CSV table of C-alpha atoms in Angstrom, one decimal:
chain,number,residue,atom,x,y,z
E,1,MET,CA,-0.1,-0.1,-0.3
E,2,ARG,CA,1.7,3.2,-1.2
E,3,TYR,CA,-0.1,6.7,-0.1
E,4,GLY,CA,0.7,10.5,-0.6
E,5,SER,CA,-1.1,11.1,2.5
E,6,LYS,CA,-2.8,10.5,6.0
E,7,LEU,CA,-6.6,10.9,4.6
E,8,GLU,CA,-5.5,8.4,1.3
E,9,GLY,CA,-4.1,6.3,3.8
E,10,GLU,CA,-7.3,6.4,5.9
E,11,GLN,CA,-9.4,5.7,2.4
E,12,GLU,CA,-7.0,3.2,0.9
E,13,ALA,CA,-7.7,0.7,5.1
E,14,LEU,CA,-11.0,1.5,4.8
E,15,GLN,CA,-11.5,0.1,0.7
E,16,PHE,CA,-9.1,-3.2,1.9
E,17,ASN,CA,-10.9,-3.2,4.7
E,18,PRO,CA,-14.3,-2.1,4.9
E,19,ASP,CA,-14.4,-3.5,8.5
E,20,SER,CA,-11.1,-1.7,9.3
E,21,LEU,CA,-11.9,1.4,12.7
E,22,ILE,CA,-9.6,4.5,12.4
E,23,ILE,CA,-8.6,6.0,15.7
E,24,ARG,CA,-6.9,9.9,14.6
E,25,THR,CA,-5.5,11.6,17.3
E,26,SER,CA,-3.1,14.8,17.8
E,27,TRP,CA,-0.7,16.0,20.4
E,28,LEU,CA,0.5,12.1,21.4
E,29,TYR,CA,2.6,11.9,24.6
E,30,SER,CA,3.7,9.5,27.0
E,31,GLU,CA,6.5,8.9,29.9
E,32,PHE,CA,7.8,6.7,26.9
E,33,GLY,CA,9.8,7.4,23.9
E,34,LYS,CA,10.0,10.8,22.3
E,35,ASN,CA,7.8,13.5,22.2
E,36,PHE,CA,6.9,17.2,23.4
E,37,VAL,CA,6.8,16.5,27.2
E,38,LYS,CA,9.7,14.7,27.9
E,39,THR,CA,11.8,16.8,25.4
E,40,MET,CA,10.7,20.1,27.3
E,41,LEU,CA,11.5,18.3,30.6
E,42,ASN,CA,14.5,18.2,29.4
E,43,LEU,CA,15.6,21.4,27.8
E,44,LEU,CA,13.9,22.6,31.1
E,45,GLN,CA,16.8,21.2,33.2
E,46,GLU,CA,19.6,21.5,30.5
E,47,LYS,CA,18.8,25.1,29.3
E,48,LYS,CA,18.7,28.6,30.9
E,49,GLU,CA,16.6,30.2,28.4
E,50,ILE,CA,14.6,28.1,25.2
E,51,SER,CA,11.5,29.4,22.4
E,52,VAL,CA,8.9,27.9,21.5
E,53,VAL,CA,6.1,28.2,19.3
E,54,ASN,CA,2.9,30.4,20.3
E,55,ASP,CA,0.8,30.0,17.3
E,56,GLN,CA,-0.3,26.6,16.5
E,57,MET,CA,-3.3,25.5,18.7
E,58,GLY,CA,-3.2,21.8,19.2
E,59,SER,CA,-5.1,19.8,22.2
E,60,PRO,CA,-2.6,17.1,24.2
E,61,THR,CA,-3.7,13.3,24.1
E,62,TYR,CA,-2.3,11.4,26.6
E,63,ALA,CA,-1.3,7.6,25.0
E,64,ALA,CA,-2.4,5.6,28.3
E,65,ASP,CA,-5.3,7.5,28.1
E,66,LEU,CA,-6.6,6.7,24.0
E,67,ALA,CA,-5.0,3.4,25.0
E,68,GLY,CA,-8.3,3.1,27.4
E,69,VAL,CA,-9.7,4.4,24.4
E,70,ILE,CA,-9.0,1.8,22.3
E,71,LEU,CA,-9.4,-1.4,25.2
E,72,GLN,CA,-13.0,0.4,25.9
E,73,ILE,CA,-14.1,0.1,21.6
E,74,ILE,CA,-12.7,-3.5,22.0
E,75,SER,CA,-14.9,-4.2,24.8
E,76,SER,CA,-17.9,-3.2,24.1
E,77,GLY,CA,-19.0,-5.0,21.0
E,78,GLN,CA,-20.5,-2.4,19.4
E,79,TRP,CA,-18.0,-2.3,16.3
E,80,GLN,CA,-18.6,0.4,14.1
E,81,PRO,CA,-16.3,0.5,11.2
E,82,GLY,CA,-15.4,4.3,10.5
E,83,ILE,CA,-12.8,7.3,11.3
E,84,TYR,CA,-13.5,8.7,14.0
E,85,ASN,CA,-11.5,11.3,15.8
E,86,TYR,CA,-10.1,10.9,20.4
E,87,SER,CA,-7.9,13.3,22.2
E,88,ASN,CA,-8.1,14.6,25.4
E,89,ALA,CA,-10.3,17.4,25.8
E,90,GLY,CA,-9.2,21.4,25.9
E,91,ILE,CA,-7.2,24.1,23.5
E,92,ILE,CA,-3.5,25.1,24.1
E,93,SER,CA,-0.7,25.8,22.6
E,94,TRP,CA,2.7,24.7,22.5
E,95,PHE,CA,3.9,27.7,24.1
E,96,ASP,CA,1.7,27.5,27.0
E,97,PHE,CA,1.8,24.4,27.6
E,98,ALA,CA,5.3,24.6,27.5
E,99,GLU,CA,4.5,27.4,30.2
E,100,LEU,CA,2.7,24.7,32.5
E,101,ILE,CA,5.3,21.5,32.2
E,102,LYS,CA,7.3,24.5,33.7
E,103,LYS,CA,5.1,25.1,36.5
E,104,LEU,CA,5.4,21.7,37.9
E,105,SER,CA,8.7,20.7,36.8
E,106,GLY,CA,9.1,24.0,39.3
E,107,SER,CA,12.6,24.9,36.0
E,108,SER,CA,13.5,28.8,36.5
E,109,CYS,CA,14.2,28.6,32.7
E,110,LYS,CA,13.0,30.9,30.4
E,111,ILE,CA,10.4,30.3,27.6
E,112,ASN,CA,10.0,32.8,24.7
E,113,PRO,CA,6.9,32.3,22.6
E,114,ILE,CA,8.0,33.1,18.7
E,115,ALA,CA,6.0,32.6,16.1
E,116,THR,CA,5.5,29.6,13.5
E,117,SER,CA,7.8,31.3,10.9
E,118,GLN,CA,10.4,32.2,13.0
E,119,TYR,CA,10.9,27.6,13.8
E,120,PRO,CA,10.9,26.0,10.0
E,121,THR,CA,10.2,22.7,10.3
E,122,ALA,CA,10.4,19.4,7.3
E,123,ALA,CA,6.9,18.9,7.5
E,124,LYS,CA,3.8,21.7,7.2
E,125,ARG,CA,2.4,22.6,11.7
E,126,PRO,CA,-1.9,23.5,11.0
E,127,ALA,CA,-2.1,26.4,13.2
E,128,TYR,CA,-5.4,25.3,14.7
E,129,SER,CA,-4.3,21.3,14.5
E,130,VAL,CA,-8.1,20.3,17.1
E,131,LEU,CA,-10.4,17.5,16.5
E,132,ASP,CA,-14.1,17.4,16.7
E,133,ASN,CA,-14.8,13.8,18.8
E,134,THR,CA,-18.1,14.3,18.6
E,135,LYS,CA,-18.4,10.8,17.1
E,136,ILE,CA,-16.8,8.8,19.0
E,137,GLN,CA,-18.1,10.6,22.1
E,138,GLN,CA,-22.1,9.9,20.4
E,139,VAL,CA,-21.1,6.1,19.1
E,140,PHE,CA,-18.8,4.3,22.1
E,141,GLY,CA,-20.0,6.5,25.3
E,142,ILE,CA,-16.3,8.2,25.2
E,143,GLU,CA,-15.9,10.5,28.1
E,144,LEU,CA,-13.0,12.7,27.1
E,145,LYS,CA,-10.3,13.3,29.9
E,146,ASP,CA,-8.8,16.9,30.6
E,147,TRP,CA,-5.5,17.2,29.3
E,148,LYS,CA,-4.1,19.1,32.2
E,149,GLU,CA,-4.5,15.4,34.7
E,150,GLY,CA,-2.7,13.1,31.9
E,151,LEU,CA,0.4,16.2,32.1
E,152,ALA,CA,0.3,15.5,35.8
E,153,THR,CA,0.4,11.7,35.9
E,154,VAL,CA,3.5,12.0,33.6
E,155,TYR,CA,5.4,13.5,35.0
E,156,ARG,CA,4.2,12.1,38.3
E,157,LEU,CA,6.3,8.8,35.8
E,158,PHE,CA,8.7,10.5,34.9
E,159,LYS,CA,10.0,11.1,37.7
E,160,TYR,CA,9.3,7.3,38.6
E,161,GLN,CA,11.1,6.4,36.1
E,162,ASN,CA,14.4,8.3,37.5
E,163,LEU,CA,14.9,6.4,40.8
E,164,ARG,CA,15.3,1.8,40.9
E,165,PHE,CA,15.0,0.1,44.6
E,166,GLY,CA,16.5,-2.3,45.9
E,167,ILE,CA,19.4,-2.0,43.6
E,168,SER,CA,21.9,-3.7,46.3
E,169,GLN,CA,21.6,-5.5,49.6
E,170,ASN,CA,23.9,-5.7,52.9
E,171,GLY,CA,23.2,-7.9,55.6
E,172,GLY,CA,20.1,-8.6,54.8
E,173,LEU,CA,18.5,-5.2,54.4
E,174,LEU,CA,17.3,-3.8,50.7
E,175,THR,CA,19.7,-0.4,49.9
E,176,TYR,CA,17.8,2.2,48.1
E,177,MET,CA,19.2,4.3,45.3
E,178,ASP,CA,18.2,7.2,42.4
E,179,SER,CA,19.6,6.6,39.2
E,180,ASN,CA,22.6,8.7,40.1
E,181,HIS,CA,23.5,5.9,43.0
E,182,LYS,CA,22.6,8.4,45.4
E,183,ARG,CA,21.1,7.0,48.4
E,184,LEU,CA,17.7,7.4,49.8
E,185,ASN,CA,16.7,8.1,53.0
E,186,GLN,CA,13.6,7.4,54.7
E,187,ASN,CA,11.6,10.6,54.0
E,188,GLN,CA,13.3,10.0,50.3
E,189,LEU,CA,11.8,7.0,50.1
E,190,CYS,CA,8.4,7.3,51.4
E,191,TYR,CA,7.5,10.6,48.9
E,192,HIS,CA,9.4,8.0,45.9
E,193,TYR,CA,7.1,5.4,46.6
E,194,THR,CA,3.8,7.8,47.0
E,195,ILE,CA,4.3,8.3,43.6
E,196,GLY,CA,5.2,5.0,42.1
E,197,GLN,CA,2.0,3.9,43.3
E,198,SER,CA,-0.3,6.2,40.6
E,199,LEU,CA,1.2,2.8,38.3
E,200,SER,CA,-1.3,0.9,39.8
E,201,ASN,CA,-4.0,3.0,38.2
E,202,PHE,CA,-3.1,1.6,34.6
């Protein structure tokens, strides 16, 4: 199968298999892989000043929320082929998204808003990429989660990923260390353990 755009790919998929169910999403991120949130968290730690586009609007979408919607559709017993949209609720610019990530991280890095014309990319990005989720809500009864909830979860998990538990033993007692091999005291351990409990929400 060869096509020149996402739309053409979707159309060919439906033509090849009319029973296909396609879900479009936007501004996808998670605690895994490369994405805007993880890039920002790293840059905010490393840089004193960065620039982020302020004239592109969209709805950030947490990958775990999208996965939950897919599972809900599969288990609903109401398979209805077609093209659907799903994103988290809320509309924001990349700049405002970065500002909230900065607020969560407590970084002192300065973020400068810039126009898309000041940040050319190989792929042209739309100024407004907000999706209409009405169809997936009506057909499958999907409830949209606010994008800020997903961001808060990813930030907690991002911090949790930097922690390793019980990597050494001494006289039968477990020693807990962070990713820099620094021993954690009891208060630090309790804090990180609390963050880790959010994993049970998956």
